[in-house]
Amino acid sequence: MSGTYTTLTPLQPLPPISTHHHHHHQRLSGNVSGSFTLMRDERTLPAMNNIYSPYHKDMSGMGQSLSPLGNIHNAQPTLHNYGAHGHDKMHLNGMHGCHPQSHGPVLASNRDRPPSSSGAPGSGGSGQLEEINTKEVAQRITAELKRYSIPQAIFAQRVLCRSQGTLSDLLRNPKPWSKLKSGRETFRRMWKWLQEPEFQRMSALRLAGKTRYLLF
DNA sequence: TATAATACCCGC
DNA sequence: GCGGGTATTATA
């Protein structure tokens, strides 16, 4: 044991995401699901602390980010700076591999209920496990990226191992899961990232793989 | 200027 | 044809 408990259980009932298409500020509609048992979660965390943006003071928007307990000013001591690369304070579990993603035969980890479980698009009962509604994932990713002020380029490269243009396209024009072939993997990563706790997300953002490219 | 969206192109 | 990268352009 190296003291690093890598086994992180992304437990979370997954809040009922609203498919609201607000063409500008996509805010969460009071989805205070009661899962504040954990201190940090998705929306339970006020996205006030910018990750790496030197400026960009976010002030409007997060109206519901207030913690039900009242501890709004829970300024996370987390130094969000995935742009940095020299600070290796904590050993992050190397699980942010990019390419060497062992192509498992469809990881059927039912840790969470996949989105769009209300109706199989294929209806034919295709062999895809964990159906992912690409449209929904795209919207959520977009929202989170904005919420945390994470540029597409950063997220795309560090989490998805893709380019900014690709991510933008996927976010804007997400193809239905049924029509996807190998592009599913990319969406899976997005979906996976959404399920991870905040701190783990940041870890993924600062990492670049391993000794892949020591640039940045 | 920085970030996002689009266009065009290439590899599998 | 699909998926993705780079370059370009558009926008804040």
PDB file of C-alpha atoms (C1' of nucleotides) in Angstrom:
ATOM      1  CA  MET A   1       0.000   0.000   0.000  1.00  0.00           C
ATOM      2  CA  SER A   2       1.444   3.202  -0.965  1.00  0.00           C
ATOM      3  CA  GLY A   3      -1.004   5.071   1.060  1.00  0.00           C
ATOM      4  CA  THR A   4      -2.849   6.106  -1.977  1.00  0.00           C
ATOM      5  CA  TYR A   5      -6.271   4.776  -2.069  1.00  0.00           C
ATOM      6  CA  THR A   6      -6.928   4.779  -5.680  1.00  0.00           C
ATOM      7  CA  THR A   7     -10.121   2.932  -5.350  1.00  0.00           C
ATOM      8  CA  LEU A   8     -12.484   5.759  -5.477  1.00  0.00           C
ATOM      9  CA  THR A   9     -16.072   4.897  -5.570  1.00  0.00           C
ATOM     10  CA  PRO A  10     -17.892   7.503  -7.524  1.00  0.00           C
ATOM     11  CA  LEU A  11     -20.932   7.028  -5.482  1.00  0.00           C
ATOM     12  CA  GLN A  12     -23.626   9.367  -6.343  1.00  0.00           C
ATOM     13  CA  PRO A  13     -27.265   8.987  -7.140  1.00  0.00           C
ATOM     14  CA  LEU A  14     -26.799  11.181 -10.091  1.00  0.00           C
ATOM     15  CA  PRO A  15     -29.024  14.186  -9.909  1.00  0.00           C
ATOM     16  CA  PRO A  16     -31.871  14.485 -12.322  1.00  0.00           C
ATOM     17  CA  ILE A  17     -30.405  16.553 -15.013  1.00  0.00           C
ATOM     18  CA  SER A  18     -32.796  18.780 -16.734  1.00  0.00           C
ATOM     19  CA  THR A  19     -32.765  18.845 -20.432  1.00  0.00           C
ATOM     20  CA  HIS A  20     -33.228  22.504 -20.606  1.00  0.00           C
ATOM     21  CA  HIS A  21     -31.826  24.127 -23.606  1.00  0.00           C
ATOM     22  CA  HIS A  22     -31.022  27.544 -22.516  1.00  0.00           C
ATOM     23  CA  HIS A  23     -29.153  29.181 -25.236  1.00  0.00           C
ATOM     24  CA  HIS A  24     -26.993  31.046 -22.917  1.00  0.00           C
ATOM     25  CA  HIS A  25     -26.850  30.466 -19.282  1.00  0.00           C
ATOM     26  CA  GLN A  26     -27.577  26.932 -18.569  1.00  0.00           C
ATOM     27  CA  ARG A  27     -28.260  26.843 -14.959  1.00  0.00           C
ATOM     28  CA  LEU A  28     -29.297  23.990 -12.895  1.00  0.00           C
ATOM     29  CA  SER A  29     -32.834  23.975 -11.921  1.00  0.00           C
ATOM     30  CA  GLY A  30     -32.685  23.486  -8.230  1.00  0.00           C
ATOM     31  CA  ASN A  31     -31.589  19.961  -8.371  1.00  0.00           C
ATOM     32  CA  VAL A  32     -30.807  19.819  -4.771  1.00  0.00           C
ATOM     33  CA  SER A  33     -31.201  16.124  -4.594  1.00  0.00           C
ATOM     34  CA  GLY A  34     -30.232  15.568  -1.139  1.00  0.00           C
ATOM     35  CA  SER A  35     -26.958  14.038  -1.784  1.00  0.00           C
ATOM     36  CA  PHE A  36     -25.010  16.529   0.159  1.00  0.00           C
ATOM     37  CA  THR A  37     -23.759  13.851   2.367  1.00  0.00           C
ATOM     38  CA  LEU A  38     -20.548  14.297   0.578  1.00  0.00           C
ATOM     39  CA  MET A  39     -18.867  17.564   0.920  1.00  0.00           C
ATOM     40  CA  ARG A  40     -17.842  17.849  -2.631  1.00  0.00           C
ATOM     41  CA  ASP A  41     -19.848  16.766  -5.513  1.00  0.00           C
ATOM     42  CA  GLU A  42     -20.944  18.051  -8.769  1.00  0.00           C
ATOM     43  CA  ARG A  43     -23.184  20.931  -8.180  1.00  0.00           C
ATOM     44  CA  THR A  44     -22.890  20.875  -4.464  1.00  0.00           C
ATOM     45  CA  LEU A  45     -19.727  22.689  -4.997  1.00  0.00           C
ATOM     46  CA  PRO A  46     -19.946  26.345  -5.788  1.00  0.00           C
ATOM     47  CA  ALA A  47     -17.967  26.866  -8.873  1.00  0.00           C
ATOM     48  CA  MET A  48     -16.628  30.049  -7.523  1.00  0.00           C
ATOM     49  CA  ASN A  49     -13.052  29.038  -7.315  1.00  0.00           C
ATOM     50  CA  ASN A  50     -11.763  29.182 -10.770  1.00  0.00           C
ATOM     51  CA  ILE A  51      -9.480  26.457 -11.663  1.00  0.00           C
ATOM     52  CA  TYR A  52      -6.747  28.125 -13.420  1.00  0.00           C
ATOM     53  CA  SER A  53      -8.153  31.252 -14.805  1.00  0.00           C
ATOM     54  CA  PRO A  54      -6.078  34.095 -13.543  1.00  0.00           C
ATOM     55  CA  TYR A  55      -8.977  36.390 -13.832  1.00  0.00           C
ATOM     56  CA  HIS A  56     -12.487  35.921 -14.962  1.00  0.00           C
ATOM     57  CA  LYS A  57     -14.415  36.563 -11.851  1.00  0.00           C
ATOM     58  CA  ASP A  58     -17.532  34.599 -11.989  1.00  0.00           C
ATOM     59  CA  MET A  59     -20.314  36.279 -10.169  1.00  0.00           C
ATOM     60  CA  SER A  60     -23.606  35.579 -11.731  1.00  0.00           C
ATOM     61  CA  GLY A  61     -25.124  32.296 -12.466  1.00  0.00           C
ATOM     62  CA  MET A  62     -24.621  29.968  -9.609  1.00  0.00           C
ATOM     63  CA  GLY A  63     -27.639  30.906  -7.728  1.00  0.00           C
ATOM     64  CA  GLN A  64     -28.423  27.519  -6.466  1.00  0.00           C
ATOM     65  CA  SER A  65     -24.921  26.601  -5.675  1.00  0.00           C
ATOM     66  CA  LEU A  66     -25.552  27.488  -2.127  1.00  0.00           C
ATOM     67  CA  SER A  67     -25.057  24.600   0.088  1.00  0.00           C
ATOM     68  CA  PRO A  68     -28.131  23.627   1.961  1.00  0.00           C
ATOM     69  CA  LEU A  69     -26.143  23.573   5.118  1.00  0.00           C
ATOM     70  CA  GLY A  70     -25.170  27.137   4.762  1.00  0.00           C
ATOM     71  CA  ASN A  71     -21.470  26.762   4.316  1.00  0.00           C
ATOM     72  CA  ILE A  72     -21.316  28.683   1.163  1.00  0.00           C
ATOM     73  CA  HIS A  73     -17.906  30.035   1.657  1.00  0.00           C
ATOM     74  CA  ASN A  74     -16.272  26.733   1.535  1.00  0.00           C
ATOM     75  CA  ALA A  75     -13.381  28.031  -0.387  1.00  0.00           C
ATOM     76  CA  GLN A  76     -11.720  24.895  -1.499  1.00  0.00           C
ATOM     77  CA  PRO A  77      -8.080  24.962  -0.641  1.00  0.00           C
ATOM     78  CA  THR A  78      -7.598  23.011  -3.747  1.00  0.00           C
ATOM     79  CA  LEU A  79      -5.163  24.835  -5.841  1.00  0.00           C
ATOM     80  CA  HIS A  80      -6.760  24.340  -9.160  1.00  0.00           C
ATOM     81  CA  ASN A  81      -4.006  24.717 -11.556  1.00  0.00           C
ATOM     82  CA  TYR A  82      -4.014  21.970 -14.011  1.00  0.00           C
ATOM     83  CA  GLY A  83      -1.990  24.158 -16.216  1.00  0.00           C
ATOM     84  CA  ALA A  84       0.969  23.639 -13.980  1.00  0.00           C
ATOM     85  CA  HIS A  85       3.106  20.609 -14.215  1.00  0.00           C
ATOM     86  CA  GLY A  86       5.878  20.894 -11.786  1.00  0.00           C
ATOM     87  CA  HIS A  87       3.939  20.653  -8.590  1.00  0.00           C
ATOM     88  CA  ASP A  88       3.732  17.083  -7.640  1.00  0.00           C
ATOM     89  CA  LYS A  89       2.438  17.330  -4.202  1.00  0.00           C
ATOM     90  CA  MET A  90       0.149  14.447  -4.147  1.00  0.00           C
ATOM     91  CA  HIS A  91       0.574  11.322  -6.065  1.00  0.00           C
ATOM     92  CA  LEU A  92      -2.240  10.940  -8.363  1.00  0.00           C
ATOM     93  CA  ASN A  93      -3.278   7.538  -9.219  1.00  0.00           C
ATOM     94  CA  GLY A  94      -2.268   6.991 -12.751  1.00  0.00           C
ATOM     95  CA  MET A  95      -5.551   6.237 -14.250  1.00  0.00           C
ATOM     96  CA  HIS A  96      -5.822   8.981 -16.704  1.00  0.00           C
ATOM     97  CA  GLY A  97      -4.235   7.048 -19.417  1.00  0.00           C
ATOM     98  CA  CYS A  98      -5.022   8.322 -22.766  1.00  0.00           C
ATOM     99  CA  HIS A  99      -4.485   6.019 -25.604  1.00  0.00           C
ATOM    100  CA  PRO A 100      -3.499   2.841 -23.864  1.00  0.00           C
ATOM    101  CA  GLN A 101      -7.020   2.522 -22.801  1.00  0.00           C
ATOM    102  CA  SER A 102      -7.351  -1.175 -22.695  1.00  0.00           C
ATOM    103  CA  HIS A 103     -10.248  -1.768 -24.873  1.00  0.00           C
ATOM    104  CA  GLY A 104     -12.341  -3.752 -22.578  1.00  0.00           C
ATOM    105  CA  PRO A 105     -15.209  -5.591 -24.067  1.00  0.00           C
ATOM    106  CA  VAL A 106     -17.569  -2.894 -23.157  1.00  0.00           C
ATOM    107  CA  LEU A 107     -17.159  -2.132 -19.562  1.00  0.00           C
ATOM    108  CA  ALA A 108     -20.526  -2.818 -18.170  1.00  0.00           C
ATOM    109  CA  SER A 109     -19.972  -1.097 -14.926  1.00  0.00           C
ATOM    110  CA  ASN A 110     -23.363  -0.237 -13.737  1.00  0.00           C
ATOM    111  CA  ARG A 111     -22.106   2.006 -11.037  1.00  0.00           C
ATOM    112  CA  ASP A 112     -24.482   4.628 -12.241  1.00  0.00           C
ATOM    113  CA  ARG A 113     -27.459   4.654 -14.277  1.00  0.00           C
ATOM    114  CA  PRO A 114     -26.602   5.849 -17.714  1.00  0.00           C
ATOM    115  CA  PRO A 115     -28.469   8.797 -19.071  1.00  0.00           C
ATOM    116  CA  SER A 116     -31.413   8.412 -21.256  1.00  0.00           C
ATOM    117  CA  SER A 117     -32.430   5.203 -19.704  1.00  0.00           C
ATOM    118  CA  SER A 118     -35.918   5.987 -20.665  1.00  0.00           C
ATOM    119  CA  GLY A 119     -36.143   4.419 -23.972  1.00  0.00           C
ATOM    120  CA  ALA A 120     -33.665   2.635 -26.095  1.00  0.00           C
ATOM    121  CA  PRO A 121     -33.132   4.484 -29.335  1.00  0.00           C
ATOM    122  CA  GLY A 122     -32.192   1.349 -31.139  1.00  0.00           C
ATOM    123  CA  SER A 123     -35.121  -0.384 -29.670  1.00  0.00           C
ATOM    124  CA  GLY A 124     -33.666  -3.313 -31.475  1.00  0.00           C
ATOM    125  CA  GLY A 125     -31.734  -4.192 -28.417  1.00  0.00           C
ATOM    126  CA  SER A 126     -28.312  -3.664 -29.788  1.00  0.00           C
ATOM    127  CA  GLY A 127     -25.505  -5.116 -27.801  1.00  0.00           C
ATOM    128  CA  GLN A 128     -24.372  -1.796 -26.381  1.00  0.00           C
ATOM    129  CA  LEU A 129     -24.255  -1.790 -22.694  1.00  0.00           C
ATOM    130  CA  GLU A 130     -24.580   1.404 -20.780  1.00  0.00           C
ATOM    131  CA  GLU A 131     -26.331   3.446 -23.303  1.00  0.00           C
ATOM    132  CA  ILE A 132     -25.068   6.954 -23.231  1.00  0.00           C
ATOM    133  CA  ASN A 133     -27.122   9.760 -24.475  1.00  0.00           C
ATOM    134  CA  THR A 134     -24.495  11.673 -26.297  1.00  0.00           C
ATOM    135  CA  LYS A 135     -26.643  14.704 -26.516  1.00  0.00           C
ATOM    136  CA  GLU A 136     -27.095  14.811 -22.830  1.00  0.00           C
ATOM    137  CA  VAL A 137     -23.501  14.137 -22.033  1.00  0.00           C
ATOM    138  CA  ALA A 138     -22.478  16.846 -24.411  1.00  0.00           C
ATOM    139  CA  GLN A 139     -24.730  19.296 -22.734  1.00  0.00           C
ATOM    140  CA  ARG A 140     -23.535  18.430 -19.298  1.00  0.00           C
ATOM    141  CA  ILE A 141     -19.925  18.587 -20.261  1.00  0.00           C
ATOM    142  CA  THR A 142     -20.492  21.937 -21.824  1.00  0.00           C
ATOM    143  CA  ALA A 143     -22.180  23.153 -18.713  1.00  0.00           C
ATOM    144  CA  GLU A 144     -19.482  21.894 -16.406  1.00  0.00           C
ATOM    145  CA  LEU A 145     -16.754  23.291 -18.557  1.00  0.00           C
ATOM    146  CA  LYS A 146     -18.350  26.647 -18.417  1.00  0.00           C
ATOM    147  CA  ARG A 147     -19.099  26.370 -14.778  1.00  0.00           C
ATOM    148  CA  TYR A 148     -15.520  25.668 -13.948  1.00  0.00           C
ATOM    149  CA  SER A 149     -14.119  27.850 -16.657  1.00  0.00           C
ATOM    150  CA  ILE A 150     -12.334  25.003 -18.252  1.00  0.00           C
ATOM    151  CA  PRO A 151     -11.371  25.664 -21.834  1.00  0.00           C
ATOM    152  CA  GLN A 152     -12.316  23.059 -24.331  1.00  0.00           C
ATOM    153  CA  ALA A 153      -8.753  22.681 -25.405  1.00  0.00           C
ATOM    154  CA  ILE A 154      -7.645  21.710 -21.933  1.00  0.00           C
ATOM    155  CA  PHE A 155     -10.430  19.307 -21.308  1.00  0.00           C
ATOM    156  CA  ALA A 156     -10.206  17.840 -24.736  1.00  0.00           C
ATOM    157  CA  GLN A 157      -6.549  17.204 -24.566  1.00  0.00           C
ATOM    158  CA  ARG A 158      -6.215  16.149 -20.995  1.00  0.00           C
ATOM    159  CA  VAL A 159      -9.318  14.238 -20.351  1.00  0.00           C
ATOM    160  CA  LEU A 160     -10.408  13.086 -23.724  1.00  0.00           C
ATOM    161  CA  CYS A 161      -7.064  13.107 -25.398  1.00  0.00           C
ATOM    162  CA  ARG A 162      -8.598  14.875 -28.297  1.00  0.00           C
ATOM    163  CA  SER A 163      -8.276  18.208 -29.930  1.00  0.00           C
ATOM    164  CA  GLN A 164     -10.288  21.258 -29.235  1.00  0.00           C
ATOM    165  CA  GLY A 165     -11.980  21.209 -32.589  1.00  0.00           C
ATOM    166  CA  THR A 166     -13.068  17.669 -32.120  1.00  0.00           C
ATOM    167  CA  LEU A 167     -14.492  18.343 -28.725  1.00  0.00           C
ATOM    168  CA  SER A 168     -16.313  21.368 -29.949  1.00  0.00           C
ATOM    169  CA  ASP A 169     -17.840  19.371 -32.712  1.00  0.00           C
ATOM    170  CA  LEU A 170     -18.832  16.584 -30.418  1.00  0.00           C
ATOM    171  CA  LEU A 171     -20.380  19.006 -28.042  1.00  0.00           C
ATOM    172  CA  ARG A 172     -22.249  20.859 -30.703  1.00  0.00           C
ATOM    173  CA  ASN A 173     -23.180  17.986 -32.896  1.00  0.00           C
ATOM    174  CA  PRO A 174     -23.282  14.894 -30.793  1.00  0.00           C
ATOM    175  CA  LYS A 175     -24.201  11.946 -32.879  1.00  0.00           C
ATOM    176  CA  PRO A 176     -26.612   9.448 -31.466  1.00  0.00           C
ATOM    177  CA  TRP A 177     -25.052   6.572 -29.641  1.00  0.00           C
ATOM    178  CA  SER A 178     -26.547   4.116 -32.061  1.00  0.00           C
ATOM    179  CA  LYS A 179     -24.762   5.740 -34.927  1.00  0.00           C
ATOM    180  CA  LEU A 180     -21.473   5.963 -33.203  1.00  0.00           C
ATOM    181  CA  LYS A 181     -18.899   3.367 -33.765  1.00  0.00           C
ATOM    182  CA  SER A 182     -15.547   4.033 -32.258  1.00  0.00           C
ATOM    183  CA  GLY A 183     -16.420   7.502 -31.212  1.00  0.00           C
ATOM    184  CA  ARG A 184     -18.235   6.017 -28.297  1.00  0.00           C
ATOM    185  CA  GLU A 185     -15.071   5.824 -26.368  1.00  0.00           C
ATOM    186  CA  THR A 186     -14.688   9.541 -26.389  1.00  0.00           C
ATOM    187  CA  PHE A 187     -18.158  10.004 -25.077  1.00  0.00           C
ATOM    188  CA  ARG A 188     -17.525   7.386 -22.489  1.00  0.00           C
ATOM    189  CA  ARG A 189     -14.645   9.389 -21.165  1.00  0.00           C
ATOM    190  CA  MET A 190     -16.783  12.431 -20.954  1.00  0.00           C
ATOM    191  CA  TRP A 191     -19.415  10.502 -19.153  1.00  0.00           C
ATOM    192  CA  LYS A 192     -16.880   8.999 -16.862  1.00  0.00           C
ATOM    193  CA  TRP A 193     -15.452  12.342 -16.045  1.00  0.00           C
ATOM    194  CA  LEU A 194     -18.852  13.602 -15.108  1.00  0.00           C
ATOM    195  CA  GLN A 195     -19.173  10.867 -12.599  1.00  0.00           C
ATOM    196  CA  GLU A 196     -15.942  11.534 -10.859  1.00  0.00           C
ATOM    197  CA  PRO A 197     -15.707  13.729  -7.805  1.00  0.00           C
ATOM    198  CA  GLU A 198     -14.448  17.215  -8.131  1.00  0.00           C
ATOM    199  CA  PHE A 199     -10.952  16.657  -6.943  1.00  0.00           C
ATOM    200  CA  GLN A 200     -10.542  13.737  -9.196  1.00  0.00           C
ATOM    201  CA  ARG A 201     -11.695  15.724 -12.134  1.00  0.00           C
ATOM    202  CA  MET A 202      -9.084  18.295 -11.464  1.00  0.00           C
ATOM    203  CA  SER A 203      -6.512  15.599 -11.220  1.00  0.00           C
ATOM    204  CA  ALA A 204      -7.432  14.444 -14.625  1.00  0.00           C
ATOM    205  CA  LEU A 205      -7.152  17.945 -15.894  1.00  0.00           C
ATOM    206  CA  ARG A 206      -3.667  18.515 -14.656  1.00  0.00           C
ATOM    207  CA  LEU A 207      -2.400  15.221 -15.774  1.00  0.00           C
ATOM    208  CA  ALA A 208      -1.398  14.577 -19.271  1.00  0.00           C
ATOM    209  CA  GLY A 209      -1.086  10.879 -19.191  1.00  0.00           C
ATOM    210  CA  LYS A 210       2.155   9.992 -17.594  1.00  0.00           C
ATOM    211  CA  THR A 211       5.503  10.359 -19.138  1.00  0.00           C
ATOM    212  CA  ARG A 212       3.826  10.847 -22.373  1.00  0.00           C
ATOM    213  CA  TYR A 213       4.672  14.342 -23.257  1.00  0.00           C
ATOM    214  CA  LEU A 214       6.382  16.351 -20.629  1.00  0.00           C
ATOM    215  CA  LEU A 215       5.410  19.576 -22.134  1.00  0.00           C
ATOM    216  CA  PHE A 216       3.040  22.089 -20.689  1.00  0.00           C
TER     217      PHE A 216
ATOM    218  C1'  DT B   1      -6.222  38.101 -27.052  1.00  0.00           C
ATOM    219  C1'  DA B   2      -8.265  33.914 -25.617  1.00  0.00           C
ATOM    220  C1'  DT B   3     -11.596  30.669 -26.437  1.00  0.00           C
ATOM    221  C1'  DA B   4     -15.073  28.481 -29.291  1.00  0.00           C
ATOM    222  C1'  DA B   5     -17.004  27.068 -33.810  1.00  0.00           C
ATOM    223  C1'  DT B   6     -16.294  25.682 -38.484  1.00  0.00           C
ATOM    224  C1'  DA B   7     -13.843  24.002 -42.657  1.00  0.00           C
ATOM    225  C1'  DC B   8     -10.973  21.145 -44.743  1.00  0.00           C
ATOM    226  C1'  DC B   9      -8.128  17.321 -44.827  1.00  0.00           C
ATOM    227  C1'  DC B  10      -6.125  12.760 -43.711  1.00  0.00           C
ATOM    228  C1'  DG B  11      -5.757   7.995 -41.648  1.00  0.00           C
ATOM    229  C1'  DC B  12      -7.980   3.881 -40.511  1.00  0.00           C
TER     230       DC B  12
ATOM    231  C1'  DG C   1     -17.554   6.349 -44.130  1.00  0.00           C
ATOM    232  C1'  DC C   2     -16.192   7.409 -39.433  1.00  0.00           C
ATOM    233  C1'  DG C   3     -13.489   9.734 -36.302  1.00  0.00           C
ATOM    234  C1'  DG C   4     -10.285  13.014 -35.482  1.00  0.00           C
ATOM    235  C1'  DG C   5      -6.401  16.670 -36.259  1.00  0.00           C
ATOM    236  C1'  DT C   6      -5.007  21.072 -37.948  1.00  0.00           C
ATOM    237  C1'  DA C   7      -5.947  25.383 -39.710  1.00  0.00           C
ATOM    238  C1'  DT C   8      -9.011  29.031 -40.107  1.00  0.00           C
ATOM    239  C1'  DT C   9     -12.467  31.896 -38.786  1.00  0.00           C
ATOM    240  C1'  DA C  10     -15.861  33.824 -35.572  1.00  0.00           C
ATOM    241  C1'  DT C  11     -16.996  35.577 -31.286  1.00  0.00           C
ATOM    242  C1'  DA C  12     -16.602  37.424 -26.432  1.00  0.00           C
TER     243       DA C  12
END
